[in-house]
XYZ file of C-alpha atoms in Angstrom:
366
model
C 0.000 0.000 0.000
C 2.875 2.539 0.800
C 4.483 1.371 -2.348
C 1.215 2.236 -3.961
C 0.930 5.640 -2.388
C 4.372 6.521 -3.595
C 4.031 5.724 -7.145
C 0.549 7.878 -7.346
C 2.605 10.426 -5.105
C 5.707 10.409 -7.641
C 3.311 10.534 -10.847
C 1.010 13.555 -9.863
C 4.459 15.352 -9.125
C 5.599 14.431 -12.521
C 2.103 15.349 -13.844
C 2.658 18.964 -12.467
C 5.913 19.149 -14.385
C 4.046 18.735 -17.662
C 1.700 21.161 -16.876
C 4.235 23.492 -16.149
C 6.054 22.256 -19.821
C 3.027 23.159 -20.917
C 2.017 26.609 -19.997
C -0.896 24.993 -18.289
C -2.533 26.457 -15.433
C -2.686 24.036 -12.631
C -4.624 25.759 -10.308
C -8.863 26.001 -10.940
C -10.831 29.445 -10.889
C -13.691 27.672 -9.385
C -13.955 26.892 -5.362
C -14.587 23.067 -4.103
C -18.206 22.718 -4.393
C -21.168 22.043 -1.820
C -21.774 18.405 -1.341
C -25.334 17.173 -2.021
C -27.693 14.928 -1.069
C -29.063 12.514 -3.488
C -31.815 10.417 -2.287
C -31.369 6.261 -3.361
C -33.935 4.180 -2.521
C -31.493 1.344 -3.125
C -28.538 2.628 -1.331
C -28.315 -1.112 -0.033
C -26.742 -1.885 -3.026
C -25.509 1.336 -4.691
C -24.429 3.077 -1.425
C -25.321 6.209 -2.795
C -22.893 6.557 -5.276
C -23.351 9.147 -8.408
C -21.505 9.118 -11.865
C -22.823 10.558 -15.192
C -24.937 13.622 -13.580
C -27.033 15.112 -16.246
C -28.391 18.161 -14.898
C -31.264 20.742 -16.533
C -33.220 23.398 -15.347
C -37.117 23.678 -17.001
C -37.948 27.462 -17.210
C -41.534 26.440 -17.064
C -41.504 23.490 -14.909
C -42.257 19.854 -15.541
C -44.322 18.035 -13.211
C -44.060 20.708 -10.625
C -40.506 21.223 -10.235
C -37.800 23.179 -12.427
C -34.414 21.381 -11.757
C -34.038 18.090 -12.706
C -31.213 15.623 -13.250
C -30.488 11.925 -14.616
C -28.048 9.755 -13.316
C -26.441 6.347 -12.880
C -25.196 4.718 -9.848
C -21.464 2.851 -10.718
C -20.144 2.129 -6.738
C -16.882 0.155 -7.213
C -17.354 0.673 -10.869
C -19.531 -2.233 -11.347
C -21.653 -1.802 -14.596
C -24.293 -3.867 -13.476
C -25.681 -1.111 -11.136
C -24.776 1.552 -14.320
C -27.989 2.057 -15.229
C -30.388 5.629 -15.362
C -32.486 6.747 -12.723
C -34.310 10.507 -12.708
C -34.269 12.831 -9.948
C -35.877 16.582 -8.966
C -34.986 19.019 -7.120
C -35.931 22.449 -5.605
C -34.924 25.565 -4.625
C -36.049 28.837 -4.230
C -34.831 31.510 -6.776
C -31.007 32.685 -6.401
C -30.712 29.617 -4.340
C -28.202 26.683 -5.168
C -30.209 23.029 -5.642
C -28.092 20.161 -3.355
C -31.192 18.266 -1.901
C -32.432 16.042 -4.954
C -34.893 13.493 -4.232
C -35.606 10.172 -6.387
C -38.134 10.404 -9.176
C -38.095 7.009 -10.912
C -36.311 4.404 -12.353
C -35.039 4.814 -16.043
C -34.179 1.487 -17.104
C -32.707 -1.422 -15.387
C -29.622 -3.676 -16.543
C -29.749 -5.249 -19.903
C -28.892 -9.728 -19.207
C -25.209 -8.667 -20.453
C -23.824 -5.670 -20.898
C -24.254 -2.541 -19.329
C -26.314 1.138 -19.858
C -24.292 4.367 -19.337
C -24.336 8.272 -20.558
C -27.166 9.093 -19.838
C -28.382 12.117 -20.921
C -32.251 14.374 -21.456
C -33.644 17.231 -22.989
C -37.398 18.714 -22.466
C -38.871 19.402 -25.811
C -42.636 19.557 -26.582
C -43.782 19.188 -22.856
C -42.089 16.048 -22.700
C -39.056 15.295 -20.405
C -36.798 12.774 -23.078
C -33.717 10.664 -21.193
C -31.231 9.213 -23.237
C -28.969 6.760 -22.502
C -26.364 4.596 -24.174
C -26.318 0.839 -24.516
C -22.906 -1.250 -24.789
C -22.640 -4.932 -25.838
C -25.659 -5.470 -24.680
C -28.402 -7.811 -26.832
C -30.105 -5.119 -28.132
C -26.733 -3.906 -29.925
C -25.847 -7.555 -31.290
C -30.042 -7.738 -33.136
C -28.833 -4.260 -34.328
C -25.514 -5.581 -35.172
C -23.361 -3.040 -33.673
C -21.443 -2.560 -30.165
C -22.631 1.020 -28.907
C -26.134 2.494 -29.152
C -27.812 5.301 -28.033
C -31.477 4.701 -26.779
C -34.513 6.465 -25.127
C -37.847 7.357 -24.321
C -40.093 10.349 -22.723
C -41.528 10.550 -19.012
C -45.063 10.762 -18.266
C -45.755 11.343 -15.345
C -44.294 8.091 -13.539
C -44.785 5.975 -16.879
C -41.820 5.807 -18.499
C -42.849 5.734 -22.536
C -39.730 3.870 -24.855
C -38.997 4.877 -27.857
C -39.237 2.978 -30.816
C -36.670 3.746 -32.923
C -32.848 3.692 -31.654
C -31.433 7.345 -31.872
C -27.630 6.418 -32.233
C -25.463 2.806 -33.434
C -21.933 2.682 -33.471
C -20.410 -0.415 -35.384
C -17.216 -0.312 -34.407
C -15.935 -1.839 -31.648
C -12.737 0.783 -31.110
C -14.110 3.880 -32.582
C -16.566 5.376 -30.752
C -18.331 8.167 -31.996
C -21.317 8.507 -29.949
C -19.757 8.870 -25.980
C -21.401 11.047 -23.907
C -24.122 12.040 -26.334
C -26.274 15.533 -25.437
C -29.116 16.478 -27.540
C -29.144 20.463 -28.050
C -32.118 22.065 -29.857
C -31.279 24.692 -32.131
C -33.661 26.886 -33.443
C -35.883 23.702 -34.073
C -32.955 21.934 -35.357
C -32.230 19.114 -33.182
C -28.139 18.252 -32.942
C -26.738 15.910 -31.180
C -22.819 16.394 -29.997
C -21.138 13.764 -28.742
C -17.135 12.862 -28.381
C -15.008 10.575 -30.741
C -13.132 8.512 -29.202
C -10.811 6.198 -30.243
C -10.090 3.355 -27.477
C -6.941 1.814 -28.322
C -4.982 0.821 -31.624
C -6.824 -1.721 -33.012
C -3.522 -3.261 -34.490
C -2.060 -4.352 -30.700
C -4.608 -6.764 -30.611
C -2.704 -8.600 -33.485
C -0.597 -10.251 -30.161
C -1.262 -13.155 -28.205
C -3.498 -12.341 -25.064
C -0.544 -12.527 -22.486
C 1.361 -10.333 -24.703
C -1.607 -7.747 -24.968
C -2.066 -7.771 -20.886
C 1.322 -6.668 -20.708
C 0.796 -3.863 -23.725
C -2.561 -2.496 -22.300
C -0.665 -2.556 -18.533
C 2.276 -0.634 -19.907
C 0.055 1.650 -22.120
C -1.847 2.285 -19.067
C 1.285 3.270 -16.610
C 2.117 5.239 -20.017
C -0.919 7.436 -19.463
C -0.793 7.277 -15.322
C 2.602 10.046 -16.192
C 0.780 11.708 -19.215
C 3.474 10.245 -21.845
C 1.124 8.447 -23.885
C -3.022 7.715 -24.201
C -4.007 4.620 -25.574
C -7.886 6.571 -25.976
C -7.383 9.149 -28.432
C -10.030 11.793 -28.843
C -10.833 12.763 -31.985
C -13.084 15.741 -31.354
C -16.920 16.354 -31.333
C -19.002 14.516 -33.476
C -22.197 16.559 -34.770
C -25.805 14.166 -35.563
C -28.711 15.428 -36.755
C -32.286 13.797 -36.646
C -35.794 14.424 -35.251
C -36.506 14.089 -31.912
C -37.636 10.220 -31.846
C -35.827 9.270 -35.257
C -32.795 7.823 -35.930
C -30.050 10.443 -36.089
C -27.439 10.692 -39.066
C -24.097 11.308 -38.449
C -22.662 14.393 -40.036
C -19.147 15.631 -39.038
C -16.196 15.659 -36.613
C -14.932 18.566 -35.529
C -11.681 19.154 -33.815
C -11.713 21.407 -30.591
C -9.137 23.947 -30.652
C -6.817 25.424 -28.251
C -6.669 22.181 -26.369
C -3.469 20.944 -24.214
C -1.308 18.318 -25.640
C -2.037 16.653 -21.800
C -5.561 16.483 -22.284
C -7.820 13.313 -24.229
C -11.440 14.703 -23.468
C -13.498 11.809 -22.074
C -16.686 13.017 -21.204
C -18.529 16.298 -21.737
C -21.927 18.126 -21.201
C -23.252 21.530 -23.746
C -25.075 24.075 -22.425
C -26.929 27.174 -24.246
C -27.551 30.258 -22.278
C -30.847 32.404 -22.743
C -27.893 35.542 -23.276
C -26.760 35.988 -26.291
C -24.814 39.327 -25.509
C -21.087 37.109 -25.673
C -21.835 36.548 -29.119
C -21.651 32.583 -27.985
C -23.975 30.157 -29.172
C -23.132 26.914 -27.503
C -20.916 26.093 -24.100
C -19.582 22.638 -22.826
C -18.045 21.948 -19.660
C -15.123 18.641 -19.934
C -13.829 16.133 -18.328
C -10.535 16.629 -19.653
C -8.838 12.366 -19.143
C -10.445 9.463 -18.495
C -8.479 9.772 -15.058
C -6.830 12.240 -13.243
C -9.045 14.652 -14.896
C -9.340 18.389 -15.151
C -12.501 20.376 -15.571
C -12.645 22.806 -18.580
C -15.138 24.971 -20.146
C -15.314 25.518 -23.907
C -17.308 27.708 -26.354
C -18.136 28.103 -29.569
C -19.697 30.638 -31.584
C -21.246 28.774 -34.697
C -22.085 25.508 -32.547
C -19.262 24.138 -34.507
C -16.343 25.164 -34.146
C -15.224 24.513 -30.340
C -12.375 26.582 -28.348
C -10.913 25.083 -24.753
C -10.645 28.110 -22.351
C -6.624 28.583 -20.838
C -7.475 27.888 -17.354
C -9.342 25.152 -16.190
C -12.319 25.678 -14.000
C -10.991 22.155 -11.277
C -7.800 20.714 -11.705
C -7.201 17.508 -10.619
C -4.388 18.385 -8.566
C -6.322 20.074 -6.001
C -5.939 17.637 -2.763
C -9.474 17.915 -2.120
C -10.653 16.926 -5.371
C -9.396 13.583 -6.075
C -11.782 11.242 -9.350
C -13.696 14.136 -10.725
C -15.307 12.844 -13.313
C -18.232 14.116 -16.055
C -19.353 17.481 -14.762
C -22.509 19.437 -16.070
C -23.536 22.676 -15.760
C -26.579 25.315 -16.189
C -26.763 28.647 -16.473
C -29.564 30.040 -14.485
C -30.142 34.223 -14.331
C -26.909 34.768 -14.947
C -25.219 32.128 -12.029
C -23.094 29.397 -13.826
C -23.691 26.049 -11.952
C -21.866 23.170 -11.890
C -22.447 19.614 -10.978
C -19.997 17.060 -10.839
C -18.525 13.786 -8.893
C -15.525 13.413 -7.681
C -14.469 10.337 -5.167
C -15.425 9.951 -1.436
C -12.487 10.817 0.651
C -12.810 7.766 2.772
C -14.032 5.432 0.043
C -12.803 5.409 -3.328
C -15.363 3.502 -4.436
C -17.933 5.831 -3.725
C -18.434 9.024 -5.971
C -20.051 12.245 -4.462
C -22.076 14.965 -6.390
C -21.210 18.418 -5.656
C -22.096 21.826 -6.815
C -20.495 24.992 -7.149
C -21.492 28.232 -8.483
C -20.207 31.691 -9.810
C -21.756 35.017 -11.612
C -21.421 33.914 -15.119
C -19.649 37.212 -16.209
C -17.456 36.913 -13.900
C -16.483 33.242 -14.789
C -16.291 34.429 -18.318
C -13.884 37.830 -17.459
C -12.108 34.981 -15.587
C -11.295 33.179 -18.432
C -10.922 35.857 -20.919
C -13.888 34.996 -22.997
C-alpha cells in the first residue's frame, strides 16, 4: 500500500511538471463545491454513489418542479448497477439546488452488458432521457457494439422509444460517448465525443502479450506520456426528436493541451446571447486524473478550450472528478460534478459549485 501511495505520489508530481512544460494552469478558478444529497432508494446496493450527472433546469416546470437531473449509480465501478435513474430538485430563486430526491427508475440492466451516458432534454412538454447501450443484446439484433437509446416521461410511466437514436459499429471507434441532444432553433443536434479506445492493431498479439501492452500503455498514461484513448473531437448528428439520427461531421476542438484526451462532456446554451456565444460545454478533460474545462463556440461548430481550467485535478481535495454538467440560471453558472469519497474510493459524491457567469467568463478571458 505505501508502495502504492508513492508511485501515485511520484506521478502527480511528474504530472505537475508537464503542466508546467506546458504553460498549463494548474490551479482552478472555481472553489470546491457544496456536497449534495441525493436520495437512493437502493442505497443497499448502490451506497449512494453518483456518476454521469445530467443536470437541466425547465424554465416552465415539468411536473411541478424546475431542476431536474439523470443519473447512474457505478459504486466500485460495477456496470451492473450503471444504469439511469431521474431525480428533482428544488430551490427557491437565487438559491443553489443540493437536496435532490428520487423520481423514478429509467431502465434497469440489460442480461449482459451494461447502460451508461445518460443524458435528457425537455422538448414539446415532454421530459426525453437518453442513454447509451454497450454490448448489450439489443446492440448484437442491431448488429453493432454502442447504441444510443430512449424514451419520454409521463408522469411516472416511463414511454420507450421505438426507434434507436444512435449505433456505433465499431468496436474501437466510438463516436457517440457522452451524447447531449441540443435544440437549435428547431434543429435538433446531437454532440457527442469521438473517441478512439486503443490501436486496433495491438490486438494482433497473443493475449498474455496484450495484458502486458494495455498494462504498460496504461502506466504510459498514469505520467501523461502516452493515451491509448485518443479523442478525436466532437461529433455533430442530426435527426428528429424520436428518429434515428445521421451522423454528419467531426470537428476538432481547438486550443486544447497536448495533456488532455477529453473523455466526457456536457453543452449548455444560455438564454444571453450578448457574448456573441452560441453553444458552451463543460469537460472532463482524461479518463483519469481529470481536469474540468469549459469551452465555447460561436457557430455551434467550431469549439475553443478556455486557458485555465475551471478544477484541476491536482487540487488535494478533489481527487476522481469525473463528467461534470452545468446550467446557467439568471446569470449564475452552476456546476455539478462527482468526484471520489475521501474515505471510500469507491464511492463518488455529487457536488455543486457556483459563480456570476460574467465573472467566470472575465475569468477566463472569454
Amino acid at each position: 500500500m505505501k508502495s502504492k501511495r508513492f508511485f501515485y505520489s511520484f506521478a502527480g508530481f511528474f504530472r505537475k511538471q508537464l503542466y508546467f512544460l506546458y504553460g498549463r494552469p494548474i490551479e482552478g478558478v472555481l472553489k470546491q463545491g457544496a456536497l449534495c444529497r441525493v436520495e437512493d432508494p437502493t442505497c443497499d446496493v448502490t451506497h449512494g454513489d453518483v456518476i454521469h450527472p445530467c443536470v437541466r433546469y425547465i424554465e416552465e416546470g415539468f411536473e411541478g418542479h424546475h431542476w431536474w437531473m439523470v443519473y447512474t449509480p457505478l459504486y466500485g465501478w460495477n456496470d451492473k448497477l450503471e444504469n439511469p435513474r431521474l431525480c428533482y430538485a428544488d430551490a427557491e430563486k437565487g438559491k443553489t439546488p443540493t437536496e435532490w430526491k428520487f423520481y423514478c427508475f429509467i431502465k434497469d440492466s440489460p442480461v449482459t452488458g451494461y447502460n451508461s451516458d445518460p443524458t435528457m432534454i425537455y422538448k414539446d412538454g415532454k421530459l426525453y432521457v437518453f442513454w447509451r447501450e454497450c454490448h448489450t443484446p439489443r446492440t448484437r439484433e442491431l448488429g453493432c457494439y454502442y447504441a444510443v437509446v430512449g424514451c419520454y416521461v409521463l408522469g411516472k410511466t416511463i414511454v420507450y422509444l421505438s426507434n434507436t437514436q444512435m449505433v456505433e459499429q465499431n468496436l474501437y471507434i466510438d463516436k457517440e460517448v457522452c451524447p447531449t441532444m441540443i435544440d437549435s432553433n428547431g434543429i435538433l443536434k446531437v454532440y457527442s465525443l469521438h473517441q478512439r479506445y486503443e490501436p486496433s492493431i495491438i490486438h494482433v498479439f497473443p493475449k498474455k502479450i496484450l495484458r502486458v501492452i494495455l498494462r504498460l500503455l496504461d502506466l504510459s498514461n498514469v505520467f501523461r506520456l502516452y493515451s491509448r484513448i485518443k479523442c478525436r473531437g466532437i461529433a455533430i448528428w442530426t435527426g428528429e426528436i424520436e428518429g434515428t439520427y445521421q451522423y454528419v461531421k467531426t470537428v476538432k476542438i481547438k486550443g486544447g493541451c497536448r495533456l488532455y484526451q477529453p473523455w466526457h462532456m456536457d453543452f449548455f446554451k444560455t438564454t444571453s446571447m450578448d457574448d456573441g456565444r452560441s453553444l458552451f460545454a463543460v469537460v472532463q478533460s482524461n479518463e483519469k486524473f481529470a481536469d474540468i474545462c469549459l469551452a465555447w463556440s460561436e457557430d455551434s461548430e467550431q469549439f475553443y478550450l478556455c486557458n485555465s481550467p475551471l478544477f484541476s485535478s491536482h487540487a488535494k481535495s478533489m481527487k476522481g472528478l469525473y463528467k461534470p454538467t452545468a446550467q446557467v440560471v439568471d446569470g449564475v453558472f452552476y456546476l455539478y460534478y462527482t468526484a471520489q469519497d475521501a474515505e471510500n474510493e469507491s464511492l463518488h459524491r455529487l457536488f455543486v459549485t457556483t459563480m456570476d457567469w460574467k465573472d467566470l467568463k472575465h475569468q477566463l478571458g472569454i
